[in-house]
One Martini backbone bead per residue (centre of mass of N, CA, C, O) as a GRO file, in nm:
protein
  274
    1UNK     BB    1  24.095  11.790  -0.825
    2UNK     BB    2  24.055  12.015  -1.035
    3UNK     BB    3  23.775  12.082  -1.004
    4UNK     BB    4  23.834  12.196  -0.681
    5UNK     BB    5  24.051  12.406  -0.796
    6UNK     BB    6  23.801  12.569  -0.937
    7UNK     BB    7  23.626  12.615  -0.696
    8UNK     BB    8  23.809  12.795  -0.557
    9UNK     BB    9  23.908  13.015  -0.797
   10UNK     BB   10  23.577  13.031  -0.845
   11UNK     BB   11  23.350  13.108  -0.686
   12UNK     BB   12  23.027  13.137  -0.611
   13UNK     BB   13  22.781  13.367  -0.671
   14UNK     BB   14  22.587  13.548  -0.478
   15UNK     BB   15  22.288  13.591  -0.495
   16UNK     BB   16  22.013  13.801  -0.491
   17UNK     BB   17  21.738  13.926  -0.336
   18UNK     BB   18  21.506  13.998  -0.342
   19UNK     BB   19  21.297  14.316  -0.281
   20UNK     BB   20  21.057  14.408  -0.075
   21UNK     BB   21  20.856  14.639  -0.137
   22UNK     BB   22  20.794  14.737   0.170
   23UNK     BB   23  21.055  14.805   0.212
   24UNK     BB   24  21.150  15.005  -0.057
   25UNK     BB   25  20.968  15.212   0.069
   26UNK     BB   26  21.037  15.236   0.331
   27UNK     BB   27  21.308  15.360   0.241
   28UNK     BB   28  21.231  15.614   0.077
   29UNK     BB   29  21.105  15.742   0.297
   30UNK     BB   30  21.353  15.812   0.487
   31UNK     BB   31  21.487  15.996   0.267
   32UNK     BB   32  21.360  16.173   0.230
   33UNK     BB   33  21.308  16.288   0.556
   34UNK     BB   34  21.580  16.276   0.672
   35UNK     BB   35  21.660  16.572   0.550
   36UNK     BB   36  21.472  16.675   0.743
   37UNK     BB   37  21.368  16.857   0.946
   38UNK     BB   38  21.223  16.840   1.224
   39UNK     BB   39  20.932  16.930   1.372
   40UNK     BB   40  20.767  17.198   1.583
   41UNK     BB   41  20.595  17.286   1.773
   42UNK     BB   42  20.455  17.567   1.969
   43UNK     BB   43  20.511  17.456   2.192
   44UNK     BB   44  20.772  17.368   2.235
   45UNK     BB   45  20.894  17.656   2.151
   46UNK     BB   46  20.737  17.780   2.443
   47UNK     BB   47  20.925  17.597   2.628
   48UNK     BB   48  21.174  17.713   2.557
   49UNK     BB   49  21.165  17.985   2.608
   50UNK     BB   50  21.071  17.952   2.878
   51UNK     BB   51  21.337  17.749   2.951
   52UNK     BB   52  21.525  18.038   2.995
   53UNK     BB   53  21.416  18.220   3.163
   54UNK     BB   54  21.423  18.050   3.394
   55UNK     BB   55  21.716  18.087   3.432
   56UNK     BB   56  21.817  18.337   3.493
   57UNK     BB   57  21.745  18.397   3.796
   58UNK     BB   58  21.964  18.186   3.862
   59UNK     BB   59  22.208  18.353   3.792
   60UNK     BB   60  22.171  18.564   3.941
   61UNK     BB   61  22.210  18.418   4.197
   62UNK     BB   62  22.497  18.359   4.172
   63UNK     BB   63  22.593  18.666   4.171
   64UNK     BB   64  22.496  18.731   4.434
   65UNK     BB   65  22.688  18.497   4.591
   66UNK     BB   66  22.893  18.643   4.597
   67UNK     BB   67  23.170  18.789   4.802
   68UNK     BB   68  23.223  19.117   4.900
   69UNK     BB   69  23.486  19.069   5.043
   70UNK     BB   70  23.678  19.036   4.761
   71UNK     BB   71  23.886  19.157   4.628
   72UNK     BB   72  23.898  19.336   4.291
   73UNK     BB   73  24.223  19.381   4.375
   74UNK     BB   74  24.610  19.406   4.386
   75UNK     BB   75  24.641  19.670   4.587
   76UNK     BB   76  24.885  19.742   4.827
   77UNK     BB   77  24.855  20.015   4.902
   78UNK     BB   78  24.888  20.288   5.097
   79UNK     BB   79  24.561  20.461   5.220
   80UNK     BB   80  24.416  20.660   5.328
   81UNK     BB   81  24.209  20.433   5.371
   82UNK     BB   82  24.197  20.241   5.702
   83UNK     BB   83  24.154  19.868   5.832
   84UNK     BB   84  24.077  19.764   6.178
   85UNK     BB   85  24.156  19.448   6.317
   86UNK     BB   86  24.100  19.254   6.669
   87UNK     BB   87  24.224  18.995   6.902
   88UNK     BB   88  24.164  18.847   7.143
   89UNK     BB   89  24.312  18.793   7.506
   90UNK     BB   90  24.354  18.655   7.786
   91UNK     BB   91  24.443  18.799   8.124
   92UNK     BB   92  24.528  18.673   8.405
   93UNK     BB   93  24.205  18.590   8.491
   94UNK     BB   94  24.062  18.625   8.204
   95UNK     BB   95  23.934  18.920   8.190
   96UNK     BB   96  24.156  19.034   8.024
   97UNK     BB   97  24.282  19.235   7.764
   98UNK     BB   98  24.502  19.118   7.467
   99UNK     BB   99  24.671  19.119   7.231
  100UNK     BB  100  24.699  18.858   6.967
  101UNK     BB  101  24.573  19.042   6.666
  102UNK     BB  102  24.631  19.198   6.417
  103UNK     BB  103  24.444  19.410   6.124
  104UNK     BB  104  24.527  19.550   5.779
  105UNK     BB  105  24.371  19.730   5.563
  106UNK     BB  106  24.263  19.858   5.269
  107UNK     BB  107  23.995  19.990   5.063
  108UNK     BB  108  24.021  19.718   4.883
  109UNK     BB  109  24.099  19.483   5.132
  110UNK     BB  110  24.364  19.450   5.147
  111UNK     BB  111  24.675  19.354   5.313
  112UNK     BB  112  24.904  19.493   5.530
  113UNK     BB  113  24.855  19.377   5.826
  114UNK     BB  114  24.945  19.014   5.972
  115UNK     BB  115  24.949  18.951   6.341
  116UNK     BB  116  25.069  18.788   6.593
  117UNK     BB  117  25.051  18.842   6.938
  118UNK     BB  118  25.311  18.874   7.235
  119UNK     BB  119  25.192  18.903   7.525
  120UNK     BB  120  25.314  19.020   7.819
  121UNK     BB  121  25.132  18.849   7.960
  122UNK     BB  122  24.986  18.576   8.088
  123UNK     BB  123  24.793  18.353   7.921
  124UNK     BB  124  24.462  18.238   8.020
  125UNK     BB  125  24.285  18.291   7.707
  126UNK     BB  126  24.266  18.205   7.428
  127UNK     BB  127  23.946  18.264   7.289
  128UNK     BB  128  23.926  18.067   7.011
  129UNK     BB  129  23.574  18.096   6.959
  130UNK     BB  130  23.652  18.395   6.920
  131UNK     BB  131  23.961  18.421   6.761
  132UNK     BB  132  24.131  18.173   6.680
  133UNK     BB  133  24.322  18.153   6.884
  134UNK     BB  134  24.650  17.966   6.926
  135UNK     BB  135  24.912  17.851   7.063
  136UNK     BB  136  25.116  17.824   6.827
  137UNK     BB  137  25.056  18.134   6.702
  138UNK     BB  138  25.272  18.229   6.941
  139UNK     BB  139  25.557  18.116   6.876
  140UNK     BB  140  25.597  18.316   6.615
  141UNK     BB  141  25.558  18.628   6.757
  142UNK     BB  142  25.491  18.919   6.808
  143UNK     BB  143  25.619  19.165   6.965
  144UNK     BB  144  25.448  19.413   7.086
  145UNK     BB  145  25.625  19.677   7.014
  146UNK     BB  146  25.616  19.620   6.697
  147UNK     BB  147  25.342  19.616   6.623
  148UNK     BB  148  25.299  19.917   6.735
  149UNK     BB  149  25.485  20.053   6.538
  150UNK     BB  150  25.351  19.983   6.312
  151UNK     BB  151  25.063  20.074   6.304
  152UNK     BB  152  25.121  20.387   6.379
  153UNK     BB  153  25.260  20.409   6.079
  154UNK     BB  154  25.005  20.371   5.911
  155UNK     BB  155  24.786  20.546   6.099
  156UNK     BB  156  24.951  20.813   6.019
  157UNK     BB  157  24.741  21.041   5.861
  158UNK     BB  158  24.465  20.871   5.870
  159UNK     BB  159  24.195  20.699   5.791
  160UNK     BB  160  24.019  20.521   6.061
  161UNK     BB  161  23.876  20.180   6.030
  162UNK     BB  162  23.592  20.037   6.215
  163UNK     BB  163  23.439  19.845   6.529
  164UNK     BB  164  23.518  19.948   6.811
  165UNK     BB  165  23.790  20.142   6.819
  166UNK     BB  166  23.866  20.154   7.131
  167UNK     BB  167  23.975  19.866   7.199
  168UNK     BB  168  24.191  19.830   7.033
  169UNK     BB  169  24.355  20.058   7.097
  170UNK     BB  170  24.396  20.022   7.380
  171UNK     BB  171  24.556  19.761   7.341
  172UNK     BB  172  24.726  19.936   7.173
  173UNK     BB  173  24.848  20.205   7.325
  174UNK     BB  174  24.653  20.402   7.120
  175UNK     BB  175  24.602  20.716   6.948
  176UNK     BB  176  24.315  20.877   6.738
  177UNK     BB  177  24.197  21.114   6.602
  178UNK     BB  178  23.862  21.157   6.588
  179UNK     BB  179  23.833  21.261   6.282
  180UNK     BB  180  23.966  20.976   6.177
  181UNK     BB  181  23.689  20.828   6.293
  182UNK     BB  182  23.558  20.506   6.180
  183UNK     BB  183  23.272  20.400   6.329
  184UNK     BB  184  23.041  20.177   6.316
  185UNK     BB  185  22.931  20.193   6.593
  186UNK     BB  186  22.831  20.516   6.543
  187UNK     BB  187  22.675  20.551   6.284
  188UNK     BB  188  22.379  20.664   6.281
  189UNK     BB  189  22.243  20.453   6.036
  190UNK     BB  190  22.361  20.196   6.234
  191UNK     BB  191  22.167  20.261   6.455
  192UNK     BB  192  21.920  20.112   6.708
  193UNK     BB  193  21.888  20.413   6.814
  194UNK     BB  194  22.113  20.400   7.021
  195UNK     BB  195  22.206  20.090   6.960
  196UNK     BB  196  22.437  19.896   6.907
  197UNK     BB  197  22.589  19.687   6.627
  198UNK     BB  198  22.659  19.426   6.487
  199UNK     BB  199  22.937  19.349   6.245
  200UNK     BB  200  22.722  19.130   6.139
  201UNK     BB  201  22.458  19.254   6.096
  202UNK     BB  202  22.578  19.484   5.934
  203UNK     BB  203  22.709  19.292   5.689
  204UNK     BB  204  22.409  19.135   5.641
  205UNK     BB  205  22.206  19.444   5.608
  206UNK     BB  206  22.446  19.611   5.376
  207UNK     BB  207  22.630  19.341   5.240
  208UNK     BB  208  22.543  19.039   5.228
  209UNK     BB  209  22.710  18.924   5.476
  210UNK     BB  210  22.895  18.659   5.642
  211UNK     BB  211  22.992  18.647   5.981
  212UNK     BB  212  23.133  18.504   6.271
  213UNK     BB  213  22.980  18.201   6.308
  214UNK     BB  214  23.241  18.158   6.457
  215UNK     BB  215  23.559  18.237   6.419
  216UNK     BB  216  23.718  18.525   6.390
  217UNK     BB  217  23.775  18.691   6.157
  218UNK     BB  218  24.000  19.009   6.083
  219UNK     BB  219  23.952  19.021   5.767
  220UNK     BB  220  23.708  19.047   5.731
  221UNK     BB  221  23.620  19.245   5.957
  222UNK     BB  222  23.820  19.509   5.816
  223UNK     BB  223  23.630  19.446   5.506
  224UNK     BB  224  23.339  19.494   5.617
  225UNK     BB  225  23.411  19.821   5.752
  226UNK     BB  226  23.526  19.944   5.483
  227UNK     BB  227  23.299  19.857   5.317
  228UNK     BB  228  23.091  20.069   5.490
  229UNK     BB  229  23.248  20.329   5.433
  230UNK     BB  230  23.256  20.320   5.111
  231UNK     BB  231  22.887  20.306   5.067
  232UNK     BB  232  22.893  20.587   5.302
  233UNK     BB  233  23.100  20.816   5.253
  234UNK     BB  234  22.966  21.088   5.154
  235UNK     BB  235  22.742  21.117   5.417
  236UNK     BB  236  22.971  21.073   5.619
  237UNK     BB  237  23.169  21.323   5.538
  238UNK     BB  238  22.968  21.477   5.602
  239UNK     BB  239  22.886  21.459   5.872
  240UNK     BB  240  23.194  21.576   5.966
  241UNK     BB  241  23.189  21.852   5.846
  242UNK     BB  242  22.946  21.917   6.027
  243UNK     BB  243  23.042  21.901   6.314
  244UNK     BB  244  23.277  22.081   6.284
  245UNK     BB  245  23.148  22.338   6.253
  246UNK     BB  246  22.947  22.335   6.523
  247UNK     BB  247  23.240  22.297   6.700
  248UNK     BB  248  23.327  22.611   6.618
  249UNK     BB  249  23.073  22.746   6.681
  250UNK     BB  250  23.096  22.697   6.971
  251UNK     BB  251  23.401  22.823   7.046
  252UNK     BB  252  23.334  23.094   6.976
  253UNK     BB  253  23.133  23.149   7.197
  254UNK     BB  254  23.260  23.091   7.429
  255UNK     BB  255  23.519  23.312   7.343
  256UNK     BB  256  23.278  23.533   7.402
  257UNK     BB  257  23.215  23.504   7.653
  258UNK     BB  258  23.470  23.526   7.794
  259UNK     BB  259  23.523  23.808   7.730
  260UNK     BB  260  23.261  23.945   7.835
  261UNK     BB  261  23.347  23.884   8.133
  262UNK     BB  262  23.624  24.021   8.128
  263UNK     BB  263  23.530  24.292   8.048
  264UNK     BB  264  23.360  24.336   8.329
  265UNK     BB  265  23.535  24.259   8.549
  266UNK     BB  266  23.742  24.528   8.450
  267UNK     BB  267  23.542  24.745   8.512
  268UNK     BB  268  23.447  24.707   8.816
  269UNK     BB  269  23.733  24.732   8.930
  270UNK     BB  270  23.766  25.009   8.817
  271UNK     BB  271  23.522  25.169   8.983
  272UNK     BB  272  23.644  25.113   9.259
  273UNK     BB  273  23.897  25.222   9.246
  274UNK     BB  274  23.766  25.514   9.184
   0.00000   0.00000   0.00000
């Protein structure tokens, strides 16, 4: 029993193995290179750098796929240029149109006023694949004169912009002064020959920007107009006052040629009299 309980409180040490020489040296082997970062061949490293290259056009490509009409800043204030779209609903026997939503942005692409309007007449189509209106949005929509009278304040003594604007005018029964109308669908350098171009085409092709695949936004549409008027506003606005001094010069020789006209009939006159 002692010595059991000796062996308890003692055991034997397990005794160390020889180690294999193989082995030993393997180990060597290993501690040396272990520290030492491992080799690139010259080709590895040209294919990393190429493969850097390569990535490049990836991101610029991303940030071209950015949306342009994003406003770019949170300023909501009213601008001397706004830009407004309107979505038209069916009336009477559904060909005629009424105003069913206005949209107003700023220059900034900012939404200043965003209303679905309930038209005086009875809706018979609400032509929803192409306004996007359904009967829901006009259940507490504003009613017309209300919508007409905030519009009128907004675009009172600005330059208004838009793209078919006779069309919105017309459905708003408002009128804008001519001097002051930004219209794409008119403006010379967006016309193919003289045909107008659609919002959609002009957006595409001057703008990289895709619109109305769908139900048209108005907001994206007014958005559209904008950012094609701020990209094109200098030669724009030059353009606006040739036009204004050429129509100046005219009305200029009018108002000679009838003076002109009135003085020889005042001669005849007298020549007679006398």
């Amino acid at each position: 029993m002692g010595s059991a309980e000796q062996k308890k409180k003692h055991p034997k040490k397990k005794q160390k193995l020889p180690i294999n020489p193989n082995w030993a040296q393997l180990q060597q082997t290993l501690q040396i290179h272990g520290s030492r970062p491992p080799k690139t061949s010259n080709t590895e490293t040209q294919n990393s750098i190429l493969g850097k290259r390569k990535e490049r056009p990836d991101a610029e490509s991303d940030c071209s796929q950015i949306n342009p009409l994003i406003p770019t800043n949170d300023d909501f204030s009213v601008t001397d240029a706004i830009a407004m779209d309107c979505e038209m609903v069916g009336v009477g026997q559904g060909n005629r149109s009424a105003l069913g939503r206005v949209t107003m942005v700023n220059q900034w692409g900012n939404v200043l006023y965003d209303e679905f309007v309930r038209p005086v007449e009875r809706i018979a189509d609400f032509r929803t694949q192409i306004s996007g209106i359904r009967p829901r949005d006009l259940r507490k929509a504003k009613d017309f004169s209300t919508a007409q009278k905030k519009v009128a304040l907004l675009m009172k003594g600005r330059i208004l912009v838009g793209h078919a604007l006779s069309n919105d005018l017309k459905a708003l029964l408002l009128s804008h002064p001519k001097k002051d109308v930004r219209d794409t669908s008119e403006y010379q350098p967006f016309l193919k020959g003289r045909r107008r171009k659609a919002l959609r085409h002009l957006a595409d092709e001057f703008l990289g920007a895709k619109i109305q695949s769908g139900e048209h936004c108005p907001i994206e549409d007014a958005r559209a107009a904008m950012l094609l008027y701020q990209r094109n506003k200098k030669e724009w606005e030059k353009s606006i006052r040739d036009q204004m001094r050429l129509r100046q010069k005219q009305n200029k020789r009018n108002q000679k040629g009838k003076t002109t006209d009135g003085d020889s009939l005042n001669v005849n006159h007298v020549a007679i009299i006398s």
